[in-house]
Amino acid sequence: GESVGLHLPTLSVQEGDNSIINCAYSNSASDYFIWYKQESGKGPQFIIDIRSNMDKRQGQRVTVLLNKTVKHLSLQIAATQPGDSAVYFCAENRFNNNDMRFGAGTRLTVKP
Amino acid sequence: NAGVMQNPRHLVRRRGQEARLRCSPMKGHSHVYWYRQLPEEGLKFMVYLQKENIIDESGMPKERFSAEFPKEGPSILRIQQVVRGDSAAYFCASSPPGLAGWAQYFGPGTRLTVL
């Protein structure tokens, strides 16, 4: 079946380094992608989104890249800080579809 | 601006009891979604509601689970005759009217423990 998955379940980086979290999706009909950050004991927090008519979008210290050819999504975090330690989920959605599908998540640990 | 609110934050029930989880969407949002999350896993869609209407309940178990979003008041996820396997975190999300499924904002979740 179609799914959204992540390449790596865990990622450990040094404080100040850049982090890259990857996500693969298989549904070519997906046209909207979102990255969420979930800290322990909290709900997912919206970070950044991108629509399928774009291949890059930048926010504050974060960049999302979308490669529709290989159905790949990535989240880049610049100058990673200890407060970035969390589980990061990518999610896909289709226009006017209510079934937002989440991957299993990548746990990012930032070492001081 | 208050975000999505859920209560209770923690709920303990014994097997066979009923669990009622409440969700108040963000102000101005008319779409509500419920998700379930097991430890170290992603979120599984359960149900999508608008005021007084269930739009999509394809992720809801066929038995014991029900959801509503009345004209007045919060959305309620109800689990009857709970079993240990119902123990999980239940998250509610809301989005503004218009295009469904975009820009969902999540509440803090209700952690249900079934003894």
PDB file of C-alpha atoms in Angstrom, chain A residues 31-32 34 36 38 40-46 49 51 89 93-105 107, chain B residues 9 31 33 35 37 40-45 48 55-56 58 91 98-109 111:
ATOM      1  CA  ASP A  31       0.390  17.343  -3.307  1.00  0.00           C
ATOM      2  CA  TYR A  32       0.967  18.734   0.135  1.00  0.00           C
ATOM      3  CA  ILE A  34       4.181  18.948   6.182  1.00  0.00           C
ATOM      4  CA  TYR A  36       5.970  18.326  12.353  1.00  0.00           C
ATOM      5  CA  GLN A  38       7.004  16.437  18.487  1.00  0.00           C
ATOM      6  CA  SER A  40       8.253  14.363  24.563  1.00  0.00           C
ATOM      7  CA  GLY A  41       4.799  14.498  26.094  1.00  0.00           C
ATOM      8  CA  LYS A  42       3.512  17.093  23.656  1.00  0.00           C
ATOM      9  CA  GLY A  43       1.449  17.225  20.530  1.00  0.00           C
ATOM     10  CA  PRO A  44       2.991  17.592  17.078  1.00  0.00           C
ATOM     11  CA  GLN A  45       3.978  21.130  16.266  1.00  0.00           C
ATOM     12  CA  PHE A  46       3.745  22.431  12.719  1.00  0.00           C
ATOM     13  CA  ASP A  49       4.964  22.837   4.700  1.00  0.00           C
ATOM     14  CA  ARG A  51       3.145  22.091  -1.941  1.00  0.00           C
ATOM     15  CA  PHE A  89       7.410  13.493  11.364  1.00  0.00           C
ATOM     16  CA  ASN A  93      -1.880  14.885   2.146  1.00  0.00           C
ATOM     17  CA  ARG A  94      -3.800  15.137  -1.050  1.00  0.00           C
ATOM     18  CA  PHE A  95      -5.900  18.050  -2.088  1.00  0.00           C
ATOM     19  CA  ASN A  96      -9.227  17.860  -0.307  1.00  0.00           C
ATOM     20  CA  ASN A  97      -8.345  14.574   1.300  1.00  0.00           C
ATOM     21  CA  ASN A  98      -8.715  14.229   5.026  1.00  0.00           C
ATOM     22  CA  ASP A  99      -6.394  11.302   5.525  1.00  0.00           C
ATOM     23  CA  MET A 100      -3.103  12.901   6.456  1.00  0.00           C
ATOM     24  CA  ARG A 101      -0.533  10.110   6.584  1.00  0.00           C
ATOM     25  CA  PHE A 102       2.374  10.246   8.934  1.00  0.00           C
ATOM     26  CA  GLY A 103       5.654   8.412   8.872  1.00  0.00           C
ATOM     27  CA  ALA A 104       7.029   6.669  11.923  1.00  0.00           C
ATOM     28  CA  GLY A 105       9.264   9.608  12.771  1.00  0.00           C
ATOM     29  CA  ARG A 107      14.303  11.009  16.646  1.00  0.00           C
TER      30      ARG A 107
ATOM     31  CA  ARG B   9      -4.437  15.393  29.629  1.00  0.00           C
ATOM     32  CA  HIS B  31     -12.630  21.004  11.030  1.00  0.00           C
ATOM     33  CA  TYR B  33      -9.487  15.420  13.362  1.00  0.00           C
ATOM     34  CA  TYR B  35      -5.472  10.663  15.754  1.00  0.00           C
ATOM     35  CA  GLN B  37      -0.444   7.398  18.644  1.00  0.00           C
ATOM     36  CA  GLU B  40       7.492   5.389  19.367  1.00  0.00           C
ATOM     37  CA  GLU B  41       5.075   5.325  16.440  1.00  0.00           C
ATOM     38  CA  GLY B  42       3.504   7.814  14.094  1.00  0.00           C
ATOM     39  CA  LEU B  43      -0.007   9.159  14.199  1.00  0.00           C
ATOM     40  CA  LYS B  44      -2.877   7.136  12.814  1.00  0.00           C
ATOM     41  CA  PHE B  45      -5.867   8.985  11.466  1.00  0.00           C
ATOM     42  CA  TYR B  48     -12.598  13.812  10.595  1.00  0.00           C
ATOM     43  CA  ILE B  55     -17.035  13.490   7.250  1.00  0.00           C
ATOM     44  CA  ASP B  56     -14.630  10.564   7.299  1.00  0.00           C
ATOM     45  CA  SER B  58     -12.461   5.356   7.908  1.00  0.00           C
ATOM     46  CA  PHE B  91      -4.465  13.758  19.597  1.00  0.00           C
ATOM     47  CA  GLY B  98     -12.298  25.895   3.371  1.00  0.00           C
ATOM     48  CA  LEU B  99      -9.818  23.368   2.098  1.00  0.00           C
ATOM     49  CA  ALA B 100      -9.979  20.279   4.258  1.00  0.00           C
ATOM     50  CA  GLY B 101      -6.883  18.511   5.420  1.00  0.00           C
ATOM     51  CA  TRP B 102      -4.411  21.380   5.065  1.00  0.00           C
ATOM     52  CA  ALA B 103      -2.504  23.030   7.889  1.00  0.00           C
ATOM     53  CA  GLN B 104      -3.726  20.930  10.779  1.00  0.00           C
ATOM     54  CA  TYR B 105      -2.797  22.180  14.228  1.00  0.00           C
ATOM     55  CA  PHE B 106      -2.559  19.735  17.084  1.00  0.00           C
ATOM     56  CA  GLY B 107      -3.556  19.804  20.710  1.00  0.00           C
ATOM     57  CA  PRO B 108      -1.399  18.460  23.556  1.00  0.00           C
ATOM     58  CA  GLY B 109      -3.121  15.086  23.527  1.00  0.00           C
ATOM     59  CA  ARG B 111      -2.892   9.950  27.337  1.00  0.00           C
TER      60      ARG B 111
END
